[in-house]
Short mmCIF file of C-alpha atoms in Angstrom, two decimals:
data_model
loop_
_atom_site.label_atom_id
_atom_site.label_comp_id
_atom_site.label_asym_id
_atom_site.label_seq_id
_atom_site.Cartn_x
_atom_site.Cartn_y
_atom_site.Cartn_z
CA UNK A 1464 -6.42 13.74 179.87
CA UNK A 1465 -7.36 9.95 180.38
CA UNK A 1466 -11.15 9.88 180.29
CA UNK A 1467 -13.42 6.78 181.04
CA UNK A 1468 -13.98 6.39 177.19
CA UNK A 1469 -11.07 6.37 174.64
CA UNK A 1470 -11.17 7.46 171.08
CA UNK A 1471 -8.06 6.40 169.23
CA UNK A 1472 -6.23 8.05 166.24
CA UNK A 1473 -8.04 6.75 163.14
CA UNK A 1474 -11.39 6.29 164.65
CA UNK A 1475 -10.60 2.87 166.27
CA UNK A 1476 -14.00 1.55 166.69
CA UNK A 1477 -15.48 -2.03 166.95
CA UNK A 1478 -17.76 -4.80 166.32
CA UNK A 1479 -17.79 -8.16 164.31
CA UNK A 1480 -15.98 -11.48 165.03
CA UNK A 1481 -17.04 -15.05 164.22
CA UNK A 1482 -13.69 -16.63 165.46
CA UNK A 1483 -14.27 -19.81 167.30
CA UNK A 1484 -11.92 -20.30 170.23
CA UNK A 1485 -11.79 -23.94 170.80
CA UNK A 1486 -9.06 -26.46 171.46
CA UNK A 1487 -5.28 -25.64 171.65
CA UNK A 1488 -4.04 -22.91 169.58
CA UNK A 1489 -1.16 -23.08 167.13
CA UNK A 1490 1.85 -20.89 167.32
CA UNK A 1491 2.21 -17.93 165.05
CA UNK A 1492 5.02 -17.79 162.49
CA UNK A 1493 8.32 -16.36 163.82
CA UNK A 1494 8.31 -13.45 161.35
CA UNK A 1495 5.00 -12.44 162.63
CA UNK A 1496 6.17 -12.59 166.16
CA UNK A 1497 9.20 -10.34 165.28
CA UNK A 1498 6.96 -7.65 163.80
CA UNK A 1499 4.43 -7.66 166.66
CA UNK A 1500 7.34 -7.63 169.28
CA UNK A 1501 8.74 -4.44 167.69
CA UNK A 1502 5.42 -2.82 167.50
CA UNK A 1503 4.55 -3.83 171.14
CA UNK A 1504 7.94 -2.45 172.43
CA UNK A 1505 7.28 0.83 170.72
CA UNK A 1506 4.21 1.33 172.52
CA UNK A 1507 5.94 0.96 175.84
CA UNK A 1508 8.69 3.39 174.53
CA UNK A 1509 6.05 6.18 174.48
CA UNK A 1510 6.47 6.38 178.27
CA UNK A 1511 4.15 3.57 179.45
CA UNK A 1512 4.96 1.30 182.25
CA UNK A 1513 4.17 -1.91 180.44
CA UNK A 1514 1.80 -3.64 177.95
CA UNK A 1515 0.20 -6.95 177.65
CA UNK A 1516 -1.45 -8.51 174.43
CA UNK A 1517 -3.08 -11.52 172.89
CA UNK A 1518 -3.24 -11.76 169.15
CA UNK A 1519 -5.32 -14.39 167.41
CA UNK A 1520 -4.62 -14.59 163.76
CA UNK A 1521 -5.41 -17.40 161.28
CA UNK A 1522 -5.69 -20.14 163.88
CA UNK A 1523 -2.46 -19.17 165.83
CA UNK A 1524 -2.23 -17.14 169.12
CA UNK A 1525 0.63 -14.82 170.10
CA UNK A 1526 0.81 -13.59 173.59
CA UNK A 1527 3.42 -11.31 174.93
CA UNK A 1528 4.19 -8.51 177.31
CA UNK A 1529 6.64 -5.63 177.25
CA UNK A 1530 7.95 -3.32 180.01
CA UNK A 1531 7.33 -3.74 183.72
CA UNK A 1532 4.37 -4.74 185.95
CA UNK A 1533 5.64 -2.05 188.39
CA UNK A 1534 7.85 0.91 187.68
CA UNK A 1535 10.19 0.14 190.63
CA UNK A 1536 10.75 -3.53 189.69
CA UNK A 1537 12.16 -5.12 186.43
CA UNK A 1538 9.50 -7.97 186.36
CA UNK A 1539 7.33 -7.92 183.22
CA UNK A 1540 3.58 -7.74 183.32
CA UNK A 1541 1.95 -11.08 183.75
CA UNK A 1542 0.57 -12.51 180.51
CA UNK A 1543 -2.53 -13.59 182.05
CA UNK A 1544 -2.83 -10.53 184.22
CA UNK A 1545 -6.16 -8.67 185.09
CA UNK A 1546 -6.58 -5.09 184.15
CA UNK A 1547 -9.27 -2.30 184.32
CA UNK A 1548 -10.71 -2.31 180.81
CA UNK A 1549 -12.55 1.04 181.05
CA UNK A 1550 -15.05 1.61 178.20
CA UNK A 1551 -14.80 -1.77 176.84
CA UNK A 1552 -17.41 -2.28 179.49
CA UNK A 1553 -19.94 -0.44 177.08
CA UNK A 1554 -20.01 -3.41 174.69
CA UNK A 1555 -20.85 -5.73 177.54
CA UNK A 1556 -23.65 -3.36 178.77
CA UNK A 1557 -24.96 -2.98 175.14
CA UNK A 1558 -25.08 -6.81 174.76
CA UNK A 1559 -27.26 -7.15 177.64
CA UNK A 1560 -29.60 -4.18 176.43
CA UNK A 1561 -30.03 -5.94 173.17
CA UNK A 1562 -30.70 -9.27 174.60
CA UNK A 1563 -33.50 -7.56 176.59
CA UNK A 1564 -34.71 -5.98 173.24
CA UNK A 1565 -34.80 -9.45 171.73
CA UNK A 1566 -36.89 -10.57 174.62
CA UNK A 1567 -39.34 -7.81 174.22
CA UNK A 1568 -38.60 -6.20 177.51
CA UNK A 1569 -36.87 -3.14 176.25
CA UNK A 1570 -37.70 -1.25 172.91
CA UNK A 1571 -34.81 0.43 171.02
CA UNK A 1572 -37.20 3.41 170.29
CA UNK A 1573 -38.51 3.52 173.94
CA UNK A 1574 -38.19 6.96 175.47
CA UNK A 1575 -35.69 7.25 178.20
CA UNK A 1576 -38.33 9.15 180.03
CA UNK A 1577 -40.55 6.01 180.12
CA UNK A 1578 -37.84 4.04 181.98
CA UNK A 1579 -36.37 6.92 184.00
CA UNK A 1580 -39.04 9.49 184.58
CA UNK A 1581 -37.70 12.85 185.84
CA UNK A 1582 -34.19 11.76 186.15
CA UNK A 1583 -32.84 13.71 183.10
CA UNK A 1584 -33.04 17.50 183.51
CA UNK A 1585 -35.32 18.93 181.00
CA UNK A 1586 -36.92 15.52 180.33
CA UNK A 1587 -35.84 12.74 178.07
CA UNK A 1588 -39.10 12.01 176.07
CA UNK A 1589 -37.20 12.73 172.81
CA UNK A 1590 -34.26 10.60 173.81
CA UNK A 1591 -34.49 6.90 173.01
CA UNK A 1592 -32.65 3.79 174.06
CA UNK A 1593 -31.12 3.71 170.68
CA UNK A 1594 -29.76 7.22 171.01
CA UNK A 1595 -28.04 6.16 174.25
CA UNK A 1596 -26.53 3.12 172.63
CA UNK A 1597 -24.99 5.10 169.61
CA UNK A 1598 -24.12 8.18 171.48
CA UNK A 1599 -26.49 10.49 169.60
CA UNK A 1600 -28.49 11.56 172.80
CA UNK A 1601 -26.95 14.99 173.18
CA UNK A 1602 -26.66 14.57 176.85
CA UNK A 1603 -23.38 15.86 178.31
CA UNK A 1604 -20.53 13.74 179.64
CA UNK A 1605 -19.90 13.96 183.42
CA UNK A 1606 -16.23 12.72 183.29
CA UNK A 1607 -14.68 16.02 184.03
CA UNK A 1608 -16.65 16.09 187.27
CA UNK A 1609 -15.05 12.77 188.19
CA UNK A 1610 -11.54 13.07 186.63
CA UNK A 1611 -9.38 16.29 186.86
CA UNK A 1612 -7.49 17.80 183.98
CA UNK A 1613 -4.32 15.78 184.76
CA UNK A 1614 -6.16 12.29 184.79
CA UNK A 1615 -6.55 11.89 188.51
CA UNK A 1616 -10.00 10.92 190.17
CA UNK A 1617 -11.34 13.78 192.05
CA UNK A 1618 -12.67 11.48 194.75
CA UNK A 1619 -10.88 8.21 194.48
CA UNK A 1620 -12.58 6.21 197.07
CA UNK A 1621 -16.12 7.44 196.87
CA UNK A 1622 -18.85 4.91 196.17
CA UNK A 1623 -21.20 6.31 193.46
CA UNK A 1624 -24.59 5.23 192.72
CA UNK A 1625 -25.89 5.22 189.24
CA UNK A 1626 -28.42 7.86 189.86
CA UNK A 1627 -25.87 10.07 191.48
CA UNK A 1628 -23.54 9.71 188.37
CA UNK A 1629 -26.59 10.51 186.10
CA UNK A 1630 -27.42 13.80 188.00
CA UNK A 1631 -23.76 14.94 187.47
CA UNK A 1632 -24.79 15.63 183.85
CA UNK A 1633 -27.83 17.54 184.79
CA UNK A 1634 -25.44 20.39 185.99
CA UNK A 1635 -24.13 20.75 182.43
CA UNK A 1636 -25.79 22.03 179.28
CA UNK A 1637 -27.26 19.74 176.77
CA UNK A 1638 -26.35 19.85 173.18
CA UNK A 1639 -28.09 22.39 171.04
CA UNK A 1640 -29.21 19.89 168.49
CA UNK A 1641 -31.99 17.36 168.47
CA UNK A 1642 -31.28 13.78 169.75
CA UNK A 1643 -30.37 11.30 166.94
CA UNK A 1644 -28.76 14.02 164.75
CA UNK A 1645 -25.18 14.20 166.00
CA UNK A 1646 -22.66 11.79 167.43
CA UNK A 1647 -21.13 12.89 170.76
CA UNK A 1648 -19.46 10.32 173.08
CA UNK A 1649 -20.89 10.47 176.58
CA UNK A 1650 -20.36 8.09 179.45
CA UNK A 1651 -23.78 9.29 180.77
CA UNK A 1652 -25.41 7.40 177.93
CA UNK A 1653 -24.27 4.04 179.42
CA UNK A 1654 -24.86 5.07 182.93
CA UNK A 1655 -28.55 5.58 182.00
CA UNK A 1656 -28.48 2.12 180.14
CA UNK A 1657 -27.18 0.64 183.40
CA UNK A 1658 -30.22 2.08 185.00
CA UNK A 1659 -32.56 0.89 182.36
CA UNK A 1660 -31.19 -2.64 182.69
CA UNK A 1661 -32.12 -2.48 186.38
CA UNK A 1662 -35.62 -1.16 185.66
CA UNK A 1663 -36.25 -3.88 183.01
CA UNK A 1664 -34.98 -6.77 185.08
CA UNK A 1665 -35.16 -5.92 188.61
CA UNK A 1666 -31.40 -6.65 188.85
CA UNK A 1667 -28.31 -4.56 188.81
CA UNK A 1668 -26.33 -4.41 185.49
CA UNK A 1669 -23.60 -6.19 187.22
CA UNK A 1670 -25.85 -9.18 187.99
CA UNK A 1671 -27.35 -9.27 184.37
CA UNK A 1672 -23.84 -8.99 182.68
CA UNK A 1673 -22.52 -11.73 184.94
CA UNK A 1674 -25.51 -14.02 184.39
CA UNK A 1675 -25.99 -13.42 180.66
CA UNK A 1676 -22.42 -13.02 179.42
CA UNK A 1677 -19.60 -13.85 181.89
CA UNK A 1678 -21.01 -17.08 183.26
CA UNK A 1679 -22.09 -18.74 179.98
CA UNK A 1680 -18.83 -17.69 178.29
CA UNK A 1681 -16.68 -18.94 181.27
CA UNK A 1682 -14.95 -15.61 181.38
CA UNK A 1683 -13.32 -16.62 184.63
CA UNK A 1684 -10.89 -13.63 184.62
CA UNK A 1685 -13.64 -11.07 184.20
CA UNK A 1686 -15.44 -9.20 187.07
CA UNK A 1687 -17.62 -6.21 187.65
CA UNK A 1688 -16.13 -5.25 191.00
CA UNK A 1689 -18.62 -2.63 192.22
CA UNK A 1690 -17.15 -0.70 195.11
CA UNK A 1691 -14.14 -3.11 195.69
CA UNK A 1692 -11.07 -1.00 195.05
CA UNK A 1693 -8.69 -3.83 194.66
CA UNK A 1694 -7.44 -5.31 191.44
CA UNK A 1695 -7.33 -9.18 191.38
CA UNK A 1696 -3.95 -10.79 191.10
CA UNK A 1697 -2.14 -11.37 189.05
CA UNK A 1698 -1.94 -7.79 187.55
CA UNK A 1699 0.28 -5.03 186.45
CA UNK A 1700 0.13 -1.75 188.45
CA UNK A 1701 -1.24 1.39 186.60
CA UNK A 1702 0.10 4.92 187.11
CA UNK A 1703 -0.65 8.49 186.33
CA UNK A 1704 2.29 11.05 186.06
CA UNK A 1705 1.39 14.64 186.70
CA UNK A 1706 3.28 17.85 186.99
CA UNK A 1707 3.59 19.24 190.53
CA UNK A 1708 5.63 22.35 191.38
CA UNK A 1709 7.65 21.92 188.23
CA UNK A 1710 8.41 18.27 188.55
CA UNK A 1711 6.89 15.01 187.50
CA UNK A 1712 5.04 13.11 190.30
CA UNK A 1713 3.88 9.41 189.69
CA UNK A 1714 0.79 8.31 191.33
CA UNK A 1715 -0.06 4.62 191.65
CA UNK A 1716 -3.66 4.33 190.44
CA UNK A 1717 -3.97 0.48 190.79
CA UNK A 1718 -6.47 0.83 193.63
CA UNK A 1719 -9.49 3.01 193.16
CA UNK A 1720 -13.22 2.71 193.47
CA UNK A 1721 -14.45 1.90 190.01
CA UNK A 1722 -18.09 2.89 190.67
CA UNK A 1723 -17.13 6.25 189.12
CA UNK A 1724 -17.39 4.37 185.94
CA UNK A 1725 -19.99 1.76 186.65
CA UNK A 1726 -21.92 0.51 183.50
CA UNK A 1727 -19.82 2.87 181.28
CA UNK A 1728 -16.35 1.56 182.42
CA UNK A 1729 -16.09 -0.63 185.49
CA UNK A 1730 -15.18 -4.04 184.16
CA UNK A 1731 -11.91 -5.84 185.03
CA UNK A 1732 -10.74 -8.45 182.52
CA UNK A 1733 -7.84 -10.35 180.66
CA UNK A 1734 -6.81 -10.16 177.09
CA UNK A 1735 -7.98 -13.76 176.61
CA UNK A 1736 -11.29 -13.08 178.05
CA UNK A 1737 -11.83 -9.88 175.90
CA UNK A 1738 -10.86 -11.95 172.83
CA UNK A 1739 -13.29 -14.73 173.82
CA UNK A 1740 -15.99 -12.33 174.41
CA UNK A 1741 -15.83 -10.51 171.07
CA UNK A 1742 -15.53 -13.72 169.24
CA UNK A 1743 -18.80 -14.99 170.86
CA UNK A 1744 -20.68 -11.72 170.47
CA UNK A 1745 -19.62 -11.23 166.78
CA UNK A 1746 -20.17 -14.97 166.03
CA UNK A 1747 -23.73 -14.62 166.93
CA UNK A 1748 -23.75 -16.42 170.19
CA UNK A 1749 -25.06 -13.41 172.34
CA UNK A 1750 -27.25 -11.20 170.24
CA UNK A 1751 -29.98 -11.92 167.60
CA UNK A 1752 -28.66 -11.57 164.04
CA UNK A 1753 -30.68 -8.49 163.09
CA UNK A 1754 -29.68 -6.74 166.28
CA UNK A 1755 -26.12 -7.71 165.79
CA UNK A 1756 -26.24 -6.01 162.34
CA UNK A 1757 -27.41 -2.85 163.93
CA UNK A 1758 -24.65 -3.12 166.78
CA UNK A 1759 -22.10 -3.44 164.10
CA UNK A 1760 -23.24 -0.92 161.47
CA UNK A 1761 -20.63 1.26 159.82
CA UNK A 1762 -22.42 4.38 161.21
CA UNK A 1763 -24.72 4.52 164.17
CA UNK A 1764 -23.41 1.17 165.69
CA UNK A 1765 -24.94 0.24 168.99
CA UNK A 1766 -22.01 -0.24 171.51
CA UNK A 1767 -19.23 -1.13 169.25
CA UNK A 1768 -16.82 0.94 167.21
CA UNK A 1769 -15.36 0.45 163.72
CA UNK A 1770 -12.38 1.70 161.70
CA UNK A 1771 -10.65 0.79 158.45
CA UNK A 1772 -6.85 0.35 158.74
CA UNK A 1773 -4.43 1.63 156.23
CA UNK A 1774 -4.29 -1.81 154.42
CA UNK A 1775 -8.18 -1.67 153.90
CA UNK A 1776 -9.02 -4.18 156.60
CA UNK A 1777 -12.08 -3.13 158.77
CA UNK A 1778 -11.84 -3.90 162.55
CA UNK A 1779 -14.43 -3.79 165.10
CA UNK A 1780 -14.39 -3.78 168.92
CA UNK A 1781 -14.10 -1.14 171.64
CA UNK A 1782 -11.29 1.01 173.42
CA UNK A 1783 -11.38 1.99 177.09
CA UNK A 1784 -9.42 4.12 179.39
CA UNK A 1785 -9.53 4.68 183.14
CA UNK A 1786 -6.86 6.02 185.45
CA UNK A 1787 -3.88 3.89 185.26
CA UNK A 1788 -4.97 1.71 182.30
CA UNK A 1789 -5.69 1.91 178.62
CA UNK A 1790 -7.34 -1.01 176.62
CA UNK A 1791 -8.10 -1.92 173.07
CA UNK A 1792 -9.85 -5.14 171.91
CA UNK A 1793 -10.66 -5.41 168.04
CA UNK A 1794 -11.58 -8.04 165.55
CA UNK A 1795 -11.35 -8.00 161.79
CA UNK A 1796 -14.59 -8.22 159.66
CA UNK A 1797 -13.62 -11.70 158.43
CA UNK A 1798 -13.23 -12.80 162.18
CA UNK A 1799 -9.96 -14.54 161.51
CA UNK A 1800 -7.90 -11.99 163.50
CA UNK A 1801 -8.28 -10.50 167.04
CA UNK A 1802 -6.23 -8.19 169.19
CA UNK A 1803 -6.76 -7.42 172.93
CA UNK A 1804 -4.19 -5.13 174.27
CA UNK A 1805 -3.76 -3.69 177.87
CA UNK A 1806 -1.46 -0.81 178.74
CA UNK A 1807 -0.63 -0.06 182.26
CA UNK A 1808 -0.04 3.61 182.05
CA UNK A 1809 2.73 5.67 183.45
CA UNK A 1810 3.55 8.99 181.58
CA UNK A 1811 0.73 10.92 180.10
CA UNK A 1812 2.22 10.81 176.60
CA UNK A 1813 -0.36 9.73 173.96
CA UNK A 1814 0.37 6.17 172.93
CA UNK A 1815 -2.48 6.26 170.15
CA UNK A 1816 -0.15 6.41 167.05
CA UNK A 1817 1.87 3.47 168.51
CA UNK A 1818 -1.32 1.47 169.17
CA UNK A 1819 -2.41 2.17 165.64
CA UNK A 1820 0.97 0.82 164.30
CA UNK A 1821 0.53 -2.32 166.35
CA UNK A 1822 -3.07 -2.93 165.09
CA UNK A 1823 -1.82 -2.50 161.60
CA UNK A 1824 1.04 -5.10 162.20
CA UNK A 1825 -1.39 -7.51 163.76
CA UNK A 1826 -4.35 -7.19 161.15
CA UNK A 1827 -2.59 -6.20 157.94
#
C-alpha cells in the first residue's frame, strides 16, 4: 500500500545540508554518470512508469530521467517536471513550527490541548508539540480511512478541512503507551501541527510555508495547491495498478484533491527545489542552530529522517508517498552530496531496495 508517508528499507530518514547552491554547476565525471544511470534505470525496472533525479555531488550536478512520462507514450519524464512530493511536506511544516518556536510564539513542550482544546478525543494535555514533530504522540494514523488497501483514494475529489482529517483519528484507538515513549509514524501528527500553525499565526499553514520558505528561497516550482486537483506542467503522470477480477487495471492518479494530505503531504515540487530547500535548511538559513540540532538528532529528530548507508555515510532528509508518486530527498552529513528523486508510479512493486541502491551509488 502507498501511504501518505513512506518509510524506506534501511530506515531512510533525513536532516543536515550546508551545501551552497550558487552559480553554474559543473558536470559530474562520466564514470559517476554511468553508475547513477544504471541505478536509476534499475528503479524503473521494478515496474515504475518513470523516474526523475537531481544529484549534487562535490560541486557537480547530474540530472537525468528514466522511463516514461506517460505509460502510453515513449517520451521520458521532464527533467524539470513537477510532482507530488507527499510526506516531504512534513519537513516544510516542521520548519515553520520551529521558526515559530524561535519567535516565542509556540513552545516545543506546549500541550496540544492548549492549542487545540477538545479536538483530540480523550484529551491531549499529555501530548506536546515536540511529540507531534517526532511522531511519539501515540495518536493513530488516519491514512487507511483515506486510502484503500490497494493504494487508491477512497474519495478522490473531496476537499478536506484540517479539523475533519484530525477527527478521523478520533475513531481509532490510541496507543497503549504514554506519549513520548515510542515512535509511531502518524500523518495525524502533522495535520495537528498544521492547525497549530494556524492558531499561532492567524494564517493557514499554506500561507506560512509560502511566506517563510518558498518565497525567500525562490522555490518557483513548489506550491501548496490546496483543493486544486491539477498538477502544474511540465509533469509526468502518476499511476496505480490494482487487481480487478483477476487482471491488472491501471488508474491514472495524476489528478486528485491533495487536501487529503494537507500539512502532512500536500506539496508539489521539483527535484531542484527540494535540493535547494534542504541545502538552505541544513545550512542554517531557515532554523536557529540549537533548534536545527534538535531537528537533525539521530534519535527523536523533528521533521527529518536519518539513516546510515552501507559505506558508513549518514544521510538526512525525508521520503514521501501519495497515490501515483514516490519521492526521496536526502543530503549527506558533510553537506557535499544531495539527492532528490521522484518516481511516477505504475505497478505496486516495492522499489525501496532499488532506491537504496541508487542512494548508495550517489552518496558512497
